[in-house]
mmCIF file of C-alpha atoms in Angstrom:
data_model
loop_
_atom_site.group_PDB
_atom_site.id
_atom_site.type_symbol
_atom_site.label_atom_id
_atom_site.label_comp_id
_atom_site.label_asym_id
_atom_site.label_seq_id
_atom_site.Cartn_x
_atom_site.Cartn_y
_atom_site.Cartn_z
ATOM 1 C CA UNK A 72 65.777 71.704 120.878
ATOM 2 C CA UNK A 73 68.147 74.460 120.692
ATOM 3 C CA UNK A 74 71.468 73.630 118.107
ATOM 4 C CA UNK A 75 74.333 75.479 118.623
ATOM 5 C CA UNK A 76 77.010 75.462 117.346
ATOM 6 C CA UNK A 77 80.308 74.453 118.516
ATOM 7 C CA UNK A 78 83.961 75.597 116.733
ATOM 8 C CA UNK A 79 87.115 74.405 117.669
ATOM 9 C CA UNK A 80 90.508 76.532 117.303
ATOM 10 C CA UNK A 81 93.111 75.081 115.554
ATOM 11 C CA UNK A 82 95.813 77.716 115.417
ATOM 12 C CA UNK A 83 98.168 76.178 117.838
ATOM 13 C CA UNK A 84 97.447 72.891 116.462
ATOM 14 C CA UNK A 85 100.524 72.415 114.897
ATOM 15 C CA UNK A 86 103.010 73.397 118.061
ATOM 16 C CA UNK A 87 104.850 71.121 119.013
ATOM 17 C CA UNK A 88 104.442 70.293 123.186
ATOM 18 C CA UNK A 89 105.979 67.613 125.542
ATOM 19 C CA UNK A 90 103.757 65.550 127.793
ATOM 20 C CA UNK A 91 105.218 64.211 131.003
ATOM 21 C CA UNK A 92 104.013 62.149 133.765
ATOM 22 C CA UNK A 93 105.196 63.037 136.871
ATOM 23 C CA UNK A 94 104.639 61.678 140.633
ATOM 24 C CA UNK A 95 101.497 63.672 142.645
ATOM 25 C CA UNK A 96 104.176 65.142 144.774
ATOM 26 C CA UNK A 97 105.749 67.198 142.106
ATOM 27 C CA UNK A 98 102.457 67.713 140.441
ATOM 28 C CA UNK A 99 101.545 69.967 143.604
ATOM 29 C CA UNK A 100 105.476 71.553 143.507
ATOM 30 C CA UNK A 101 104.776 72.723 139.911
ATOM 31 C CA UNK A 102 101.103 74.031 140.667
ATOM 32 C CA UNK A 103 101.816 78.405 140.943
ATOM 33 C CA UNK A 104 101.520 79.583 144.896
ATOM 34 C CA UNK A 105 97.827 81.181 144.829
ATOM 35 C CA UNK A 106 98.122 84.888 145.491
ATOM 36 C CA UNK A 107 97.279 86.673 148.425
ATOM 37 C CA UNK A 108 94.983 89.549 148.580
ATOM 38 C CA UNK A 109 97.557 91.493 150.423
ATOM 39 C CA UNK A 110 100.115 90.562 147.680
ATOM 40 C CA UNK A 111 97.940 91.258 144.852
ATOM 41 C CA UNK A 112 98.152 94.438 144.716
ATOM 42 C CA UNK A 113 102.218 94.424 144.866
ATOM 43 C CA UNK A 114 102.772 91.797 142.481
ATOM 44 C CA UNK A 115 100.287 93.060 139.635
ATOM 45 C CA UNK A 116 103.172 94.510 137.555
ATOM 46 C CA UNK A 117 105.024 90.979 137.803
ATOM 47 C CA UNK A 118 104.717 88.089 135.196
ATOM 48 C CA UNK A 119 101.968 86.643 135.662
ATOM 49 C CA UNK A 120 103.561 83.279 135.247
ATOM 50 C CA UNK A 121 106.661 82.294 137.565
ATOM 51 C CA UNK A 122 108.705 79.796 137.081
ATOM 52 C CA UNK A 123 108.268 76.624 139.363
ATOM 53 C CA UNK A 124 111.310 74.096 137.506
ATOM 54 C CA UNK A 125 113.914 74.570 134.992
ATOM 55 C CA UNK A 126 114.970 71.132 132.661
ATOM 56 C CA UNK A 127 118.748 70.670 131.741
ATOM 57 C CA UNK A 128 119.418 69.070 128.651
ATOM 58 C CA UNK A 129 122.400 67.070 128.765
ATOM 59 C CA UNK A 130 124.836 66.318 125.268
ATOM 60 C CA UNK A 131 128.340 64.202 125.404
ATOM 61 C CA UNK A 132 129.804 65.410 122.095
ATOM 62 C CA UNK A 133 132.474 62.930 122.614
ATOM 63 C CA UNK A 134 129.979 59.922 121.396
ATOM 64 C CA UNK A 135 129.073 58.934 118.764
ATOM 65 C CA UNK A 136 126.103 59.813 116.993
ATOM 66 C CA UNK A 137 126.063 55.586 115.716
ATOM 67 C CA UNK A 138 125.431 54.780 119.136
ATOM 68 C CA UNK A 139 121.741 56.187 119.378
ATOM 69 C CA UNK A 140 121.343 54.802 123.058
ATOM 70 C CA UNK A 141 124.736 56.356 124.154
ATOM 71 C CA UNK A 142 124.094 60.236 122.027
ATOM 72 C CA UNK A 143 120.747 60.423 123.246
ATOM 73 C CA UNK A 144 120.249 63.624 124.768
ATOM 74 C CA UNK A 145 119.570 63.525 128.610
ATOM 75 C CA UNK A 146 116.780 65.469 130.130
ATOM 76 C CA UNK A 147 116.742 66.509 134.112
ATOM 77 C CA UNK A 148 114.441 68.769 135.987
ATOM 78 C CA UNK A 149 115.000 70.875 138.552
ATOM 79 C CA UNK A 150 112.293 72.522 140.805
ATOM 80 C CA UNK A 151 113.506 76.035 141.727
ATOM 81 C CA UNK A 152 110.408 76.603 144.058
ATOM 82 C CA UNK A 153 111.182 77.298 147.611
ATOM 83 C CA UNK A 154 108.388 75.507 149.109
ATOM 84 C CA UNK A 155 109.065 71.837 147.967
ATOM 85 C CA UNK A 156 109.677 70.795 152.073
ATOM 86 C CA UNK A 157 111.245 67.219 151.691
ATOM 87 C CA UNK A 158 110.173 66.693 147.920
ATOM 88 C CA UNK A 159 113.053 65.637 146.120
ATOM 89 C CA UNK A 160 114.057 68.315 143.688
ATOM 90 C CA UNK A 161 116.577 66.748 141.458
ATOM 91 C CA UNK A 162 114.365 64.322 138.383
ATOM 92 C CA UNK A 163 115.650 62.736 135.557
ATOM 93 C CA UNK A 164 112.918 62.300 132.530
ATOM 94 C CA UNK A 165 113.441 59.816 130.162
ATOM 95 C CA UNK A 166 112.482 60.833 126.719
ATOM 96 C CA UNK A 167 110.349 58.259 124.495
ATOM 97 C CA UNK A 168 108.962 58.596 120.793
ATOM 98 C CA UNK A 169 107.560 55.378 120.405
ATOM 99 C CA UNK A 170 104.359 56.458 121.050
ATOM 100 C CA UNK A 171 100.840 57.137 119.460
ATOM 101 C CA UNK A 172 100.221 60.148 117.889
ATOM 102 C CA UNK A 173 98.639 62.774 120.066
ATOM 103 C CA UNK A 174 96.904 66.184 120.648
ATOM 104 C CA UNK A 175 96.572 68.313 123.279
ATOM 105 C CA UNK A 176 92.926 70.199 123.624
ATOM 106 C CA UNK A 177 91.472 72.591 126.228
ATOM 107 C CA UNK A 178 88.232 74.134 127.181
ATOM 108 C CA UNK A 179 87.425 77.310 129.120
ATOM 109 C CA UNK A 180 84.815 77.605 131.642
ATOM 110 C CA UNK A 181 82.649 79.210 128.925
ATOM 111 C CA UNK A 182 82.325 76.001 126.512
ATOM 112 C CA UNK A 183 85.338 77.194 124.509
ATOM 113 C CA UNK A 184 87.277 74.708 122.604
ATOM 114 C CA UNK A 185 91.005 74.643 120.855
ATOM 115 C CA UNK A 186 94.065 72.451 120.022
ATOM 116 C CA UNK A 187 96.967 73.562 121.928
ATOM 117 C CA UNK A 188 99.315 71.568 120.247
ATOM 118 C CA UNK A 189 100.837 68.001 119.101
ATOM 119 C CA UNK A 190 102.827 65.606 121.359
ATOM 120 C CA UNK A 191 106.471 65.368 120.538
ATOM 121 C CA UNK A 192 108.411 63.788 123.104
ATOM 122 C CA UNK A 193 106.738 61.702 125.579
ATOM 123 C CA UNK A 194 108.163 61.956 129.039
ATOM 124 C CA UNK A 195 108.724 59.898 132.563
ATOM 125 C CA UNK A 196 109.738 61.108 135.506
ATOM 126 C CA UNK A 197 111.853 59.267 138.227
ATOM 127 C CA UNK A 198 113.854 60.377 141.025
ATOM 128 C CA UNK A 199 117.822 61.464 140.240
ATOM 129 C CA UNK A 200 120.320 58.900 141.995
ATOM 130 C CA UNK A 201 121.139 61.361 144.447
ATOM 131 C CA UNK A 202 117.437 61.475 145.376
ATOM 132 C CA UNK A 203 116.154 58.084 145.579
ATOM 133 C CA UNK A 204 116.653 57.660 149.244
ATOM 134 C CA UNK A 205 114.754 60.433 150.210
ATOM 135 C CA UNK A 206 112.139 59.323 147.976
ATOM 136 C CA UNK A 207 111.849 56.247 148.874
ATOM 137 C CA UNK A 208 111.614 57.422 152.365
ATOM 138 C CA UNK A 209 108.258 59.626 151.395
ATOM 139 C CA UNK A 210 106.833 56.735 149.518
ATOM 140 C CA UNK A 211 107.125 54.746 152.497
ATOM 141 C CA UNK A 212 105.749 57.682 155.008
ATOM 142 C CA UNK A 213 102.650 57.688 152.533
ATOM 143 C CA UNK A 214 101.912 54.452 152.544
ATOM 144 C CA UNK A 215 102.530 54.440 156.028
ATOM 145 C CA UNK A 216 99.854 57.304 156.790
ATOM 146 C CA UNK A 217 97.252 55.679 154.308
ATOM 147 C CA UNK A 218 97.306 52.509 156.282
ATOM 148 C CA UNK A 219 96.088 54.621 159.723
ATOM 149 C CA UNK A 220 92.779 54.082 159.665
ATOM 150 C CA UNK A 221 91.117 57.004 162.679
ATOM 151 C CA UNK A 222 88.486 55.726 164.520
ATOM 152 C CA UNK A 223 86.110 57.464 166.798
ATOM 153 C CA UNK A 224 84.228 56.795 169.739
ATOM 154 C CA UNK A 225 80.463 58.233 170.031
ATOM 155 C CA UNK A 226 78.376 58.441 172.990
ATOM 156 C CA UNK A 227 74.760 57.127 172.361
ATOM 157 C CA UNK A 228 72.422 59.305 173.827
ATOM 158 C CA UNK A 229 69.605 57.135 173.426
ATOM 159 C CA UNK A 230 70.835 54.279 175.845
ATOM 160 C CA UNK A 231 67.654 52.333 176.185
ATOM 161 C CA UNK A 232 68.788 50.262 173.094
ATOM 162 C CA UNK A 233 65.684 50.985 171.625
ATOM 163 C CA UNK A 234 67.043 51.523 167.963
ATOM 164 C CA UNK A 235 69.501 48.353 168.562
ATOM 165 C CA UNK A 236 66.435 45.758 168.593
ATOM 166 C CA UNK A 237 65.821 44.297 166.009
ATOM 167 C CA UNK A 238 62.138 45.407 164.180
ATOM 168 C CA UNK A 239 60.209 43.158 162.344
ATOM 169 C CA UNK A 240 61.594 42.134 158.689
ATOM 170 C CA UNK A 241 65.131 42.930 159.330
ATOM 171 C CA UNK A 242 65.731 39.379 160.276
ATOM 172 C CA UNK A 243 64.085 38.197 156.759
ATOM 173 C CA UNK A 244 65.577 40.941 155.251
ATOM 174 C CA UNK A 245 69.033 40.216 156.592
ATOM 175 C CA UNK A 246 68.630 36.178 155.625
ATOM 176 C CA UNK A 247 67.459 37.167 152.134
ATOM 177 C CA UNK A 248 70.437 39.687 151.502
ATOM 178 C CA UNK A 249 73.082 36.759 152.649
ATOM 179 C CA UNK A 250 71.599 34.522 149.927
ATOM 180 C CA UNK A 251 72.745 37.468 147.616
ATOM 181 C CA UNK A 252 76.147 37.548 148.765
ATOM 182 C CA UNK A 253 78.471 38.072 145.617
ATOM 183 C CA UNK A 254 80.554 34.484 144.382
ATOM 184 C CA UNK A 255 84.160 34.164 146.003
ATOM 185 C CA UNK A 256 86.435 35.982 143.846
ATOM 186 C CA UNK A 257 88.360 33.671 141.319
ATOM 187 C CA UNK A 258 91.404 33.392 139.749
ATOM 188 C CA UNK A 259 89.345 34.709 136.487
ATOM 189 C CA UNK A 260 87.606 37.909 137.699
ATOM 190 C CA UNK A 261 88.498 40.856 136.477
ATOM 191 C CA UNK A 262 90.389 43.313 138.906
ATOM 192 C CA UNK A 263 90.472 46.719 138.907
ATOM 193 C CA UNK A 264 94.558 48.271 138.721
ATOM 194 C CA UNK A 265 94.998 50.707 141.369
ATOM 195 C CA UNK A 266 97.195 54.283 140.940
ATOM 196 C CA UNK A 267 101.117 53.268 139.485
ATOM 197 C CA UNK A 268 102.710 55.387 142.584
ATOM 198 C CA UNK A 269 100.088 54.270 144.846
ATOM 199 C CA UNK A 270 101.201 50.206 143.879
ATOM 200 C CA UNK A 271 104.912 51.265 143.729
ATOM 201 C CA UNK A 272 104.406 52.520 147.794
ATOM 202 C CA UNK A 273 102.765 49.200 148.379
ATOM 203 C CA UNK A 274 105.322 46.813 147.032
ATOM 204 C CA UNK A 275 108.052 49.061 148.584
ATOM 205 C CA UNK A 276 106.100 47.891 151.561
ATOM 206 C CA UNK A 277 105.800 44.242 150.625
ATOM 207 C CA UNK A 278 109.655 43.987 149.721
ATOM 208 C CA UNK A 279 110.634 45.070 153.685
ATOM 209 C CA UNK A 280 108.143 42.623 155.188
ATOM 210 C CA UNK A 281 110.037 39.992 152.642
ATOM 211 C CA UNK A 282 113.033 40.078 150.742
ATOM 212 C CA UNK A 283 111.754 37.744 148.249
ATOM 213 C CA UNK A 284 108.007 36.928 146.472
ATOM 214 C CA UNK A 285 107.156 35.085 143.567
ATOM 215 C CA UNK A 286 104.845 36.738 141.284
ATOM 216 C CA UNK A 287 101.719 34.456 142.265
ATOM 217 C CA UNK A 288 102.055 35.474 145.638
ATOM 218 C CA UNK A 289 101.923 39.719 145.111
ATOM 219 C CA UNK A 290 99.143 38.322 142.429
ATOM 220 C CA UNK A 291 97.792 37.341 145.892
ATOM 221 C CA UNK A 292 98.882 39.831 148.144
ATOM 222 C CA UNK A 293 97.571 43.071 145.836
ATOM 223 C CA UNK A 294 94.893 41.413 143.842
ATOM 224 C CA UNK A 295 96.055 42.916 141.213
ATOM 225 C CA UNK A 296 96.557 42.019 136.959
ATOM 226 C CA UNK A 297 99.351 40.318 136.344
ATOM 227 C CA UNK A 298 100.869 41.874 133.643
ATOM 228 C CA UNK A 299 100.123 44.911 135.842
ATOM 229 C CA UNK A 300 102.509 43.512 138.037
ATOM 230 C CA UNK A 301 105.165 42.213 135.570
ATOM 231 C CA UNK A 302 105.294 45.702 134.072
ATOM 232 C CA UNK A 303 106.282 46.785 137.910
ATOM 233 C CA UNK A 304 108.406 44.108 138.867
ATOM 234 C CA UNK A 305 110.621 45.515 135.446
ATOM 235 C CA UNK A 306 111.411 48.682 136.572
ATOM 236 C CA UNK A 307 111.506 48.087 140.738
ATOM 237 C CA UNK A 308 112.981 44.143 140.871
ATOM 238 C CA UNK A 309 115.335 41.453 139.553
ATOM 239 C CA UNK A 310 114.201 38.108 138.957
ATOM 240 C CA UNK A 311 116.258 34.925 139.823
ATOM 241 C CA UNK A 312 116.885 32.731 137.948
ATOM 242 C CA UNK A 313 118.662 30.371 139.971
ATOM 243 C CA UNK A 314 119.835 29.497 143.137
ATOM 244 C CA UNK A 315 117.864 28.810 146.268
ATOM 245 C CA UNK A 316 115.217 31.826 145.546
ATOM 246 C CA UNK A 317 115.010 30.787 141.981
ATOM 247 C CA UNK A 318 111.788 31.896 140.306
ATOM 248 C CA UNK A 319 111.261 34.668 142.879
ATOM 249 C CA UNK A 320 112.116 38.630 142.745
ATOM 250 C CA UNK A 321 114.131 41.090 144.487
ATOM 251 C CA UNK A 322 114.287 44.822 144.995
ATOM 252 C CA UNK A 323 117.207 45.910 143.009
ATOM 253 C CA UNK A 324 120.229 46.795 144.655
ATOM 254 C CA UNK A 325 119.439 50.945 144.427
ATOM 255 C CA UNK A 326 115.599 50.415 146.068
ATOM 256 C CA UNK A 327 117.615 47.635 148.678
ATOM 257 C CA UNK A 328 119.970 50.577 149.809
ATOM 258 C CA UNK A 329 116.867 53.006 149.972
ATOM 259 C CA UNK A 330 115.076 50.910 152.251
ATOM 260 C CA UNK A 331 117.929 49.656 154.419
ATOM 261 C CA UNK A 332 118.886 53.029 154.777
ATOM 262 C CA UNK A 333 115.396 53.975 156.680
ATOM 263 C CA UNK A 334 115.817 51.484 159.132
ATOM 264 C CA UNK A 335 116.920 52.485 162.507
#
């Protein structure tokens, strides 16, 4: 068997790059227009790379550097594209450090490898203040559109039924594939955690069907891990702690507004 050998470049290694996790819908708004071959041709002598956001970096000399929550810098993006339609284009990233170290590496079509760099800031996105009802809004059109399932009607040419009767061992067949069927789920099978945005849309949904759930019933509802869940319920929810929806949760008043506010 043929050995060959494989380098990797390490120039970059030690740059110093951010990584960020965005939504899908600004993934797309940050992804370069393709070019046209009409446009080609025009646009050859332009930078090959435009620019699809800008970030503002935010300082308040007036605090005090003591107060490290307070003198934090503040990060916001902007996307300057002109085809975001009803993305929201205002973000605000909040910056962590806490994190593991890490390394960026790519790989070109023809096997090459290098290091592109080393994390230093970690990043997440959410949507700006002044953006959250609109976003909220496309969250729930998504989820909204994901739940239409099409159907379709076909016209069986062959209507003698021929191919609908059943044929000798599919009754055995069938009997021997129900004594097969997989065990009832229980409370201690494993389950699978679905996309964080995806989930988000989803209890968006759950929170205007009912103002309140306790955290056995979305355990229910989304089959989904429970510290999963907690780690949701942190950012989106309060939880009460008393009164007559004690030991239940609530959309916090910002995500209450947003959903209010699509209501006719």
């Amino acid at each position: 068997m043929e050995n060959k050998d494989v380098y990797l470049e390490t120039s970059k290694a030690e740059r110093s790059v951010w990584l960020m996790k965005c939504p899908r819908l600004v993934s797309r708004s940050l992804q370069p227009p393709p070019l046209s071959s009409s446009s080609s041709s025009s646009s050859s002598s332009a930078s090959p790379s435009q620019a699809v956001a800008k970030v503002i970096l935010s300082i308040d000399p007036r605090v005090s550097s003591d107060d490290n929550d307070s003198s934090s810098p503040q990060f916001t993006m902007e996307l300057v594209g002109t085809e975001t339609g009803d993305v929201p284009k205002r973000y605000s990233m909040d910056m962590t450090k806490d994190f593991v170290p890490m390394s960026v590496f790519s790989q070109t079509p023809q096997g090459k490898l290098a290091v592109e760099g080393k994390i230093l800031n970690k990043f997440d996105m959410r949507p700006h203040d002044e953006n959250i009802e609109n976003y909220g809004k496309l969250c729930r059109e998504r989820t909204n559109k994901s739940m239409n399932k099409s159907r379709q009607i076909q016209v069986i040419d062959n209507d003698n039924g021929t191919h609908m009767r059943p044929m000798p061992g599919m009754i055995i067949a069938a009997v021997f594939n129900e004594k097969k069927k997989a065990p009832a789920k229980t409370s201690d099978t494993k389950r699978t955690r679905r996309d964080r945005g995806e989930m988000e849309d989803i209890m968006f949904k759950l929170f205007e069907r009912q103002s309140n759930w306790t955290l056995r019933q979305l355990i229910q509802e989304t089959d989904q891990p429970e510290q999963f869940l907690k780690d949701i319920l942190k950012d989106l929810c309060i939880y009460n702690n008393k009164g007559t929806n004690q030991g239940s949760y609530e959309l916090k008043p910002e995500y209450k507004k947003a959903t209010d506010g699509s209501n006719p």
